[in-house]
CSV table of C-alpha atoms in Angstrom, one decimal:
chain,number,residue,atom,x,y,z
A,1,UNK,CA,-21.8,15.3,-12.3
A,2,UNK,CA,-19.4,14.6,-15.1
A,3,UNK,CA,-16.5,15.4,-12.7
A,4,UNK,CA,-18.0,12.9,-10.1
A,5,UNK,CA,-18.0,10.1,-12.7
A,6,UNK,CA,-14.5,11.0,-14.0
A,7,UNK,CA,-13.1,10.9,-10.5
A,8,UNK,CA,-14.8,7.5,-9.6
A,9,UNK,CA,-14.1,5.6,-12.9
A,10,UNK,CA,-13.4,2.4,-11.0
A,11,UNK,CA,-16.5,2.3,-8.7
A,12,UNK,CA,-18.7,3.5,-11.5
A,13,UNK,CA,-17.7,0.7,-13.9
A,14,UNK,CA,-18.1,-1.9,-11.3
A,15,UNK,CA,-21.5,-0.6,-10.5
A,16,UNK,CA,-22.5,-0.9,-14.1
A,17,UNK,CA,-21.2,-4.5,-14.2
A,18,UNK,CA,-23.4,-5.3,-11.2
A,19,UNK,CA,-26.5,-3.9,-12.8
A,20,UNK,CA,-25.8,-6.0,-15.9
A,21,UNK,CA,-25.2,-9.0,-13.8
A,22,UNK,CA,-28.5,-8.5,-11.9
A,23,UNK,CA,-30.4,-8.2,-15.2
A,24,UNK,CA,-28.7,-11.3,-16.8
A,25,UNK,CA,-28.6,-13.5,-13.7
A,26,UNK,CA,-30.1,-12.3,-10.5
A,27,UNK,CA,-28.9,-15.2,-8.4
A,28,UNK,CA,-25.3,-14.7,-9.4
A,29,UNK,CA,-25.7,-11.0,-8.6
A,30,UNK,CA,-27.0,-11.8,-5.2
A,31,UNK,CA,-24.1,-14.1,-4.6
A,32,UNK,CA,-21.6,-11.4,-5.6
A,33,UNK,CA,-23.2,-8.9,-3.2
A,34,UNK,CA,-23.1,-11.3,-0.3
A,35,UNK,CA,-19.4,-12.1,-1.1
A,36,UNK,CA,-18.9,-8.4,-1.0
A,37,UNK,CA,-20.4,-7.7,2.4
A,38,UNK,CA,-17.7,-9.6,4.2
A,39,UNK,CA,-15.2,-7.2,2.8
A,40,UNK,CA,-17.1,-4.2,3.4
A,41,UNK,CA,-17.5,-5.1,7.0
A,42,UNK,CA,-13.7,-5.6,7.0
A,43,UNK,CA,-13.3,-2.1,5.5
A,44,UNK,CA,-15.5,-0.4,7.9
A,45,UNK,CA,-13.5,-2.1,10.8
A,46,UNK,CA,-10.2,-1.0,9.6
A,47,UNK,CA,-10.5,2.4,8.0
A,48,UNK,CA,-11.2,4.4,11.2
A,49,UNK,CA,-8.1,3.0,12.7
A,50,UNK,CA,-6.1,3.9,9.7
A,51,UNK,CA,-7.5,7.5,9.8
A,52,UNK,CA,-6.5,7.7,13.5
A,53,UNK,CA,-3.0,6.3,12.8
A,54,UNK,CA,-2.2,8.7,9.9
A,55,UNK,CA,-3.2,11.6,12.1
A,56,UNK,CA,-1.1,10.2,15.0
A,57,UNK,CA,1.9,9.7,12.7
A,58,UNK,CA,1.6,13.2,11.3
A,59,UNK,CA,1.6,14.8,14.7
A,60,UNK,CA,3.6,12.6,17.0
A,61,UNK,CA,6.4,11.4,14.8
A,62,UNK,CA,8.8,14.3,13.8
A,63,UNK,CA,10.0,14.4,10.2
A,64,UNK,CA,13.6,14.2,11.3
A,65,UNK,CA,13.0,10.9,13.1
A,66,UNK,CA,11.3,9.3,10.0
A,67,UNK,CA,14.1,10.6,7.7
A,68,UNK,CA,16.7,9.2,10.0
A,69,UNK,CA,15.0,5.9,10.6
A,70,UNK,CA,13.1,5.2,7.4
A,71,UNK,CA,14.9,7.6,5.0
A,72,UNK,CA,17.0,6.7,2.0
A,73,UNK,CA,20.1,6.4,4.3
A,74,UNK,CA,18.5,4.3,7.0
A,75,UNK,CA,20.0,1.1,5.6
A,76,UNK,CA,19.2,-2.3,6.8
A,77,UNK,CA,18.0,-1.0,10.1
A,78,UNK,CA,15.4,1.0,8.3
A,79,UNK,CA,14.4,-2.0,6.3
A,80,UNK,CA,13.9,-4.1,9.6
A,81,UNK,CA,11.8,-1.3,11.2
A,82,UNK,CA,9.7,-1.0,8.0
A,83,UNK,CA,9.3,-4.9,8.0
A,84,UNK,CA,8.3,-4.9,11.8
A,85,UNK,CA,5.9,-2.1,11.2
A,86,UNK,CA,4.2,-3.7,8.3
A,87,UNK,CA,4.0,-7.1,10.1
A,88,UNK,CA,2.5,-5.7,13.2
A,89,UNK,CA,-0.4,-4.1,11.4
A,90,UNK,CA,-3.9,-5.4,10.7
A,91,UNK,CA,-6.1,-5.1,7.6
A,92,UNK,CA,-5.8,-5.6,3.8
A,93,UNK,CA,-3.2,-4.1,1.6
A,94,UNK,CA,-5.3,-1.0,0.6
A,95,UNK,CA,-5.3,0.0,4.3
A,96,UNK,CA,-1.6,0.3,4.0
A,97,UNK,CA,-1.8,2.9,1.2
A,98,UNK,CA,-2.6,6.0,3.3
A,99,UNK,CA,-0.1,5.0,5.9
A,100,UNK,CA,2.6,4.3,3.6
A,101,UNK,CA,1.8,7.6,1.7
A,102,UNK,CA,1.9,9.6,4.9
A,103,UNK,CA,5.3,8.1,5.9
A,104,UNK,CA,6.7,8.8,2.4
A,105,UNK,CA,5.6,12.5,2.7
A,106,UNK,CA,7.5,12.7,5.8
A,107,UNK,CA,10.6,11.3,4.4
A,108,UNK,CA,10.5,7.5,4.3
A,109,UNK,CA,12.5,6.1,1.3
A,110,UNK,CA,10.9,4.2,-1.6
A,111,UNK,CA,12.4,0.9,-0.6
A,112,UNK,CA,11.1,1.2,2.9
A,113,UNK,CA,7.6,2.1,1.7
A,114,UNK,CA,7.8,-1.0,-0.5
A,115,UNK,CA,8.9,-3.1,2.3
A,116,UNK,CA,6.0,-1.7,4.6
A,117,UNK,CA,3.4,-2.4,1.9
A,118,UNK,CA,4.6,-5.9,1.1
A,119,UNK,CA,5.0,-6.8,4.8
A,120,UNK,CA,1.6,-5.4,5.6
A,121,UNK,CA,0.1,-7.6,2.9
A,122,UNK,CA,1.9,-10.9,3.4
A,123,UNK,CA,3.6,-11.5,6.7
A,124,UNK,CA,1.1,-10.5,9.4
A,125,UNK,CA,1.1,-12.2,12.6
A,126,UNK,CA,-2.5,-13.5,12.8
A,127,UNK,CA,-2.0,-14.9,9.3
A,128,UNK,CA,1.2,-16.7,10.3
A,129,UNK,CA,-0.7,-18.4,13.2
A,130,UNK,CA,-3.4,-19.5,10.7
A,131,UNK,CA,-0.8,-20.8,8.4
A,132,UNK,CA,1.0,-22.8,11.0
A,133,UNK,CA,-2.4,-24.4,12.1
A,134,UNK,CA,-3.1,-25.6,8.5
A,135,UNK,CA,0.3,-26.1,7.0
A,136,UNK,CA,2.6,-26.9,9.9
A,137,UNK,CA,5.4,-24.8,11.5
A,138,UNK,CA,8.0,-25.9,9.2
A,139,UNK,CA,6.1,-24.7,6.1
A,140,UNK,CA,5.1,-21.4,7.8
A,141,UNK,CA,8.7,-20.7,8.9
A,142,UNK,CA,10.3,-21.4,5.6
A,143,UNK,CA,7.8,-19.3,3.7
A,144,UNK,CA,8.2,-16.6,6.2
A,145,UNK,CA,11.9,-16.5,5.9
A,146,UNK,CA,11.9,-16.7,2.1
A,147,UNK,CA,9.3,-13.9,1.9
A,148,UNK,CA,11.2,-11.6,4.3
A,149,UNK,CA,14.4,-12.0,2.2
A,150,UNK,CA,12.5,-11.4,-1.1
A,151,UNK,CA,10.6,-8.4,0.2
A,152,UNK,CA,13.9,-6.9,1.3
A,153,UNK,CA,15.3,-7.7,-2.2
A,154,UNK,CA,12.3,-6.0,-3.9
A,155,UNK,CA,12.9,-2.9,-1.9
A,156,UNK,CA,16.5,-3.0,-2.7
A,157,UNK,CA,15.8,-3.4,-6.5
A,158,UNK,CA,13.4,-0.5,-6.5
A,159,UNK,CA,15.8,1.7,-4.8
A,160,UNK,CA,18.6,0.7,-7.3
A,161,UNK,CA,16.2,1.2,-10.2
A,162,UNK,CA,15.2,4.7,-8.9
A,163,UNK,CA,11.6,4.0,-9.1
A,164,UNK,CA,9.9,7.3,-8.0
A,165,UNK,CA,6.7,7.6,-6.0
A,166,UNK,CA,4.4,10.2,-7.5
A,167,UNK,CA,0.6,9.9,-7.1
A,168,UNK,CA,-1.8,11.6,-9.5
A,169,UNK,CA,-2.4,14.6,-7.1
A,170,UNK,CA,1.2,15.2,-6.5
A,171,UNK,CA,1.9,15.6,-10.3
A,172,UNK,CA,-0.9,18.2,-10.5
A,173,UNK,CA,0.3,20.1,-7.4
A,174,UNK,CA,4.0,20.1,-8.3
A,175,UNK,CA,4.1,23.7,-9.3
A,176,UNK,CA,7.2,24.3,-7.3
A,177,UNK,CA,10.0,21.7,-6.7
A,178,UNK,CA,13.6,21.3,-6.5
A,179,UNK,CA,15.6,19.1,-8.9
A,180,UNK,CA,17.4,16.8,-6.7
A,181,UNK,CA,20.1,15.9,-9.1
A,182,UNK,CA,21.0,19.6,-9.6
A,183,UNK,CA,20.8,20.8,-6.1
A,184,UNK,CA,24.2,21.3,-4.4
A,185,UNK,CA,22.8,21.9,-0.9
A,186,UNK,CA,24.1,25.5,-0.6
A,187,UNK,CA,20.9,26.1,1.6
A,188,UNK,CA,20.6,29.6,0.3
A,189,UNK,CA,16.9,29.1,-0.5
A,190,UNK,CA,16.2,27.5,2.9
A,191,UNK,CA,17.8,30.4,4.8
A,192,UNK,CA,15.8,32.8,2.8
A,193,UNK,CA,12.5,31.1,3.0
A,194,UNK,CA,12.5,28.5,5.6
A,195,UNK,CA,8.7,28.2,5.4
A,196,UNK,CA,8.9,27.0,1.9
A,197,UNK,CA,12.2,25.0,1.7
A,198,UNK,CA,13.8,22.4,4.0
A,199,UNK,CA,17.2,20.8,3.9
A,200,UNK,CA,17.1,17.0,3.9
A,201,UNK,CA,20.3,15.1,3.7
A,202,UNK,CA,22.0,17.9,2.0
A,203,UNK,CA,19.4,18.6,-0.5
A,204,UNK,CA,16.7,21.3,-0.5
A,205,UNK,CA,13.1,20.2,-0.6
A,206,UNK,CA,9.9,22.1,-1.1
A,207,UNK,CA,7.8,21.5,2.1
A,208,UNK,CA,4.9,23.8,1.5
A,209,UNK,CA,3.8,24.8,-2.0
A,210,UNK,CA,0.3,25.8,-1.3
A,211,UNK,CA,0.9,28.4,1.4
A,212,UNK,CA,0.7,32.2,0.8
A,213,UNK,CA,4.1,32.7,-0.6
A,214,UNK,CA,5.8,36.1,-1.1
A,215,UNK,CA,6.0,35.6,-5.0
A,216,UNK,CA,8.7,38.3,-5.4
A,217,UNK,CA,10.9,36.8,-2.8
A,218,UNK,CA,10.3,33.3,-4.3
A,219,UNK,CA,11.3,34.5,-7.8
A,220,UNK,CA,14.4,36.1,-6.4
A,221,UNK,CA,15.3,32.7,-4.8
A,222,UNK,CA,14.7,30.8,-8.1
A,223,UNK,CA,17.0,33.3,-9.8
A,224,UNK,CA,19.6,33.2,-7.1
A,225,UNK,CA,19.9,29.4,-6.9
A,226,UNK,CA,23.5,28.7,-8.1
A,227,UNK,CA,22.6,25.5,-10.2
A,228,UNK,CA,19.1,26.7,-11.1
A,229,UNK,CA,17.6,23.7,-9.4
A,230,UNK,CA,14.4,25.3,-8.2
A,231,UNK,CA,11.7,24.9,-10.8
A,232,UNK,CA,8.5,27.0,-10.8
A,233,UNK,CA,5.7,26.2,-13.1
A,234,UNK,CA,2.6,28.4,-13.4
B,1,UNK,CA,-13.7,-8.4,14.9
B,2,UNK,CA,-10.7,-10.6,15.7
B,3,UNK,CA,-8.2,-10.0,18.5
B,4,UNK,CA,-5.6,-8.4,16.2
B,5,UNK,CA,-7.9,-5.8,14.7
B,6,UNK,CA,-9.1,-5.1,18.1
B,7,UNK,CA,-5.6,-4.5,19.3
B,8,UNK,CA,-5.0,-2.3,16.2
B,9,UNK,CA,-8.0,-0.3,17.3
B,10,UNK,CA,-6.8,0.1,20.9
B,11,UNK,CA,-3.2,1.2,19.8
B,12,UNK,CA,-4.6,3.4,17.1
B,13,UNK,CA,-7.1,5.0,19.5
B,14,UNK,CA,-4.6,5.6,22.2
B,15,UNK,CA,-2.1,7.1,19.8
B,16,UNK,CA,-4.9,9.2,18.2
B,17,UNK,CA,-5.8,10.7,21.7
B,18,UNK,CA,-2.2,11.4,22.6
B,19,UNK,CA,-1.8,13.1,19.2
B,20,UNK,CA,-4.8,15.3,19.7
B,21,UNK,CA,-3.9,16.3,23.2
B,22,UNK,CA,-0.3,17.1,22.0
B,23,UNK,CA,-1.0,18.5,18.7
B,24,UNK,CA,-3.5,21.2,19.9
B,25,UNK,CA,-4.0,23.5,16.9
B,26,UNK,CA,-2.2,21.2,14.5
B,27,UNK,CA,-4.4,18.3,15.2
B,28,UNK,CA,-7.4,19.9,13.4
B,29,UNK,CA,-5.2,20.6,10.3
B,30,UNK,CA,-3.8,17.2,10.4
B,31,UNK,CA,-7.2,15.6,10.7
B,32,UNK,CA,-8.5,17.5,7.7
B,33,UNK,CA,-5.5,16.4,5.7
B,34,UNK,CA,-6.0,12.7,6.6
B,35,UNK,CA,-9.7,13.0,5.9
B,36,UNK,CA,-9.1,14.5,2.6
B,37,UNK,CA,-6.7,11.7,1.8
B,38,UNK,CA,-9.1,8.9,2.8
B,39,UNK,CA,-11.9,10.6,1.1
B,40,UNK,CA,-9.9,10.5,-2.1
B,41,UNK,CA,-9.4,6.8,-1.8
B,42,UNK,CA,-12.8,5.8,-0.4
B,43,UNK,CA,-14.7,5.6,-3.7
B,44,UNK,CA,-11.9,3.5,-5.2
B,45,UNK,CA,-11.8,1.2,-2.2
B,46,UNK,CA,-15.5,0.5,-2.3
B,47,UNK,CA,-15.1,-0.1,-6.0
B,48,UNK,CA,-12.4,-2.6,-5.4
B,49,UNK,CA,-14.3,-4.4,-2.7
B,50,UNK,CA,-17.4,-4.7,-5.0
B,51,UNK,CA,-15.0,-6.0,-7.7
B,52,UNK,CA,-13.7,-8.7,-5.2
B,53,UNK,CA,-17.1,-9.9,-4.6
B,54,UNK,CA,-17.7,-10.2,-8.3
B,55,UNK,CA,-14.5,-12.0,-9.0
B,56,UNK,CA,-15.2,-14.5,-6.2
B,57,UNK,CA,-18.5,-15.4,-7.7
B,58,UNK,CA,-16.8,-16.1,-11.0
B,59,UNK,CA,-13.6,-17.8,-9.6
B,60,UNK,CA,-15.0,-19.7,-6.6
B,61,UNK,CA,-12.8,-21.8,-4.3
B,62,UNK,CA,-13.7,-24.9,-6.3
B,63,UNK,CA,-12.0,-23.5,-9.5
B,64,UNK,CA,-8.9,-22.8,-7.4
B,65,UNK,CA,-9.1,-26.4,-6.1
B,66,UNK,CA,-9.1,-27.8,-9.6
B,67,UNK,CA,-6.1,-25.7,-10.5
B,68,UNK,CA,-4.1,-26.7,-7.4
B,69,UNK,CA,-4.9,-30.3,-7.8
B,70,UNK,CA,-3.7,-30.5,-11.6
B,71,UNK,CA,-1.1,-33.0,-12.6
B,72,UNK,CA,1.1,-30.6,-14.4
B,73,UNK,CA,3.0,-28.6,-11.6
B,74,UNK,CA,4.5,-26.2,-13.9
B,75,UNK,CA,1.2,-25.2,-15.5
B,76,UNK,CA,-0.8,-25.4,-12.3
B,77,UNK,CA,1.8,-23.2,-10.4
B,78,UNK,CA,1.6,-20.5,-13.0
B,79,UNK,CA,-2.1,-20.4,-13.1
B,80,UNK,CA,-2.3,-20.6,-9.3
B,81,UNK,CA,0.0,-17.6,-9.2
B,82,UNK,CA,-2.3,-15.7,-11.6
B,83,UNK,CA,-5.4,-16.5,-9.8
B,84,UNK,CA,-3.8,-15.5,-6.6
B,85,UNK,CA,-2.9,-12.1,-8.2
B,86,UNK,CA,-6.5,-11.3,-9.3
B,87,UNK,CA,-8.3,-12.5,-6.3
B,88,UNK,CA,-8.3,-11.5,-2.6
B,89,UNK,CA,-9.7,-14.2,-0.5
B,90,UNK,CA,-9.4,-14.3,3.2
B,91,UNK,CA,-6.5,-16.1,4.8
B,92,UNK,CA,-8.8,-18.4,6.8
B,93,UNK,CA,-10.2,-19.7,3.6
B,94,UNK,CA,-6.9,-19.8,1.6
B,95,UNK,CA,-4.7,-21.7,4.3
B,96,UNK,CA,-7.3,-24.6,4.9
B,97,UNK,CA,-7.7,-24.9,1.1
B,98,UNK,CA,-4.0,-25.3,0.4
B,99,UNK,CA,-3.6,-27.3,3.5
B,100,UNK,CA,-6.1,-29.9,2.4
B,101,UNK,CA,-4.0,-30.3,-0.9
B,102,UNK,CA,-0.7,-30.7,0.8
B,103,UNK,CA,-2.2,-33.3,3.2
B,104,UNK,CA,-3.6,-35.1,0.2
B,105,UNK,CA,-0.1,-35.4,-1.2
B,106,UNK,CA,-0.2,-32.7,-3.9
B,107,UNK,CA,2.9,-30.7,-4.7
B,108,UNK,CA,3.3,-27.6,-2.4
B,109,UNK,CA,4.7,-25.3,-5.3
B,110,UNK,CA,1.2,-24.2,-6.7
B,111,UNK,CA,0.0,-23.8,-3.3
B,112,UNK,CA,2.7,-21.5,-2.2
B,113,UNK,CA,2.7,-19.5,-5.4
B,114,UNK,CA,-1.1,-19.0,-4.9
B,115,UNK,CA,-0.6,-18.1,-1.1
B,116,UNK,CA,2.1,-15.5,-1.9
B,117,UNK,CA,0.6,-13.8,-4.9
B,118,UNK,CA,-2.8,-13.7,-3.2
B,119,UNK,CA,-1.5,-11.1,-0.7
B,120,UNK,CA,1.5,-9.5,-2.4
B,121,UNK,CA,0.2,-8.9,-5.9
B,122,UNK,CA,-2.9,-6.9,-6.3
B,123,UNK,CA,-4.4,-6.6,-9.8
B,124,UNK,CA,-7.7,-5.4,-8.3
B,125,UNK,CA,-6.1,-2.8,-6.1
B,126,UNK,CA,-3.8,-1.9,-9.0
B,127,UNK,CA,-5.8,1.3,-10.1
B,128,UNK,CA,-5.8,2.6,-6.6
B,129,UNK,CA,-2.1,2.0,-6.1
B,130,UNK,CA,-1.2,3.7,-9.4
B,131,UNK,CA,-3.3,6.7,-8.4
B,132,UNK,CA,-1.6,7.0,-5.1
B,133,UNK,CA,2.0,6.0,-5.9
B,134,UNK,CA,2.3,6.4,-9.6
B,135,UNK,CA,2.3,3.9,-12.5
B,136,UNK,CA,5.9,3.1,-12.4
B,137,UNK,CA,5.9,2.3,-8.7
B,138,UNK,CA,2.8,0.1,-8.9
B,139,UNK,CA,3.8,-1.7,-12.0
B,140,UNK,CA,7.4,-2.4,-10.7
B,141,UNK,CA,6.2,-3.5,-7.3
B,142,UNK,CA,3.5,-5.9,-8.6
B,143,UNK,CA,5.8,-7.5,-11.3
B,144,UNK,CA,8.6,-7.9,-8.8
B,145,UNK,CA,6.2,-9.3,-6.3
B,146,UNK,CA,4.8,-11.8,-8.8
B,147,UNK,CA,8.4,-13.0,-9.6
B,148,UNK,CA,9.2,-13.2,-6.0
B,149,UNK,CA,6.2,-15.3,-5.3
B,150,UNK,CA,7.3,-17.8,-8.1
B,151,UNK,CA,10.8,-17.9,-6.7
B,152,UNK,CA,9.4,-18.4,-3.2
B,153,UNK,CA,7.3,-21.3,-4.5
B,154,UNK,CA,10.2,-23.1,-6.4
B,155,UNK,CA,12.5,-22.7,-3.4
B,156,UNK,CA,9.8,-24.1,-1.1
B,157,UNK,CA,9.4,-27.1,-3.4
B,158,UNK,CA,13.2,-27.7,-3.3
B,159,UNK,CA,13.7,-27.3,0.5
B,160,UNK,CA,10.7,-29.1,1.8
């Protein structure tokens, strides 16, 4: 029970606010609930698709393809692809989180993840149509152009600033990893344990840390690494 | 459901079926992984949605109207950008709202600032973004997006 509350701090606190609101002012509470229903419907319309898409991306798109097209060396082409991908989606920004995470796990760079998230939020096709209707095509096109340029710039800045992506569960799970700055790409670990290590752009990465690992062999690899770049925590 | 969401469903569904046919044994594991990831976020997403409903009750479109129509463009742009950051109102409400002001002759700068932060900056979704991508990532992205929205608004004011 305590764990459940701890894990769901945000929904729990919102729930409490609702209760207080209903006690203090029932009408306002009802209004808030009816405002909420629109977004709840939207959520149920979009989340199943997100689930299907993450599965499809996981199975259908090979890692190598994502690293090549959306990885840190994909350059401007990767940026454009990320932009197109985000623009052609549907649903609110939180729907983009699982997709972006999945793509990042498969090798998409931080800047491209930012571009996908921003494009997903701001420059969607149905929204552009709506904007043109109410504000005119000149307004829409100018804002679209400026937004695209600035989204690309944000991606670039975050890449230059070396902002990492590390979710809460990643930090807990990271018992085994390779220090990217130390790795010289000798690939000894990958040759010895291909089920654990993988070479990506000349650097070793841990692909599976939760599988049954031959611990003695792993320790040997950690010791054998010429720059001691493999880190193992218990 | 609008046409685009429907299209998204169709594309997602087709890809999903192909993935299952092609993935064989891997499909099950992949589905388990995705389900775990979604389950992890679902509580927060529902929390966020209920929070949006609350915020809309306390910051109704009328309040936004007052801000957008204010005489002081600098002040109203900043406040509009801040309101856009904390709320998440649907595009079909936001565009006509801003449109009615531009038609009435008000400056477009606050309107653009509002429209851009509305979608790009997410104060409400911040806890989830932080949980999934890390504090540094979420903070930098939102701060940069806020600044970008201001820049876009100013440039729009200069160009148009």
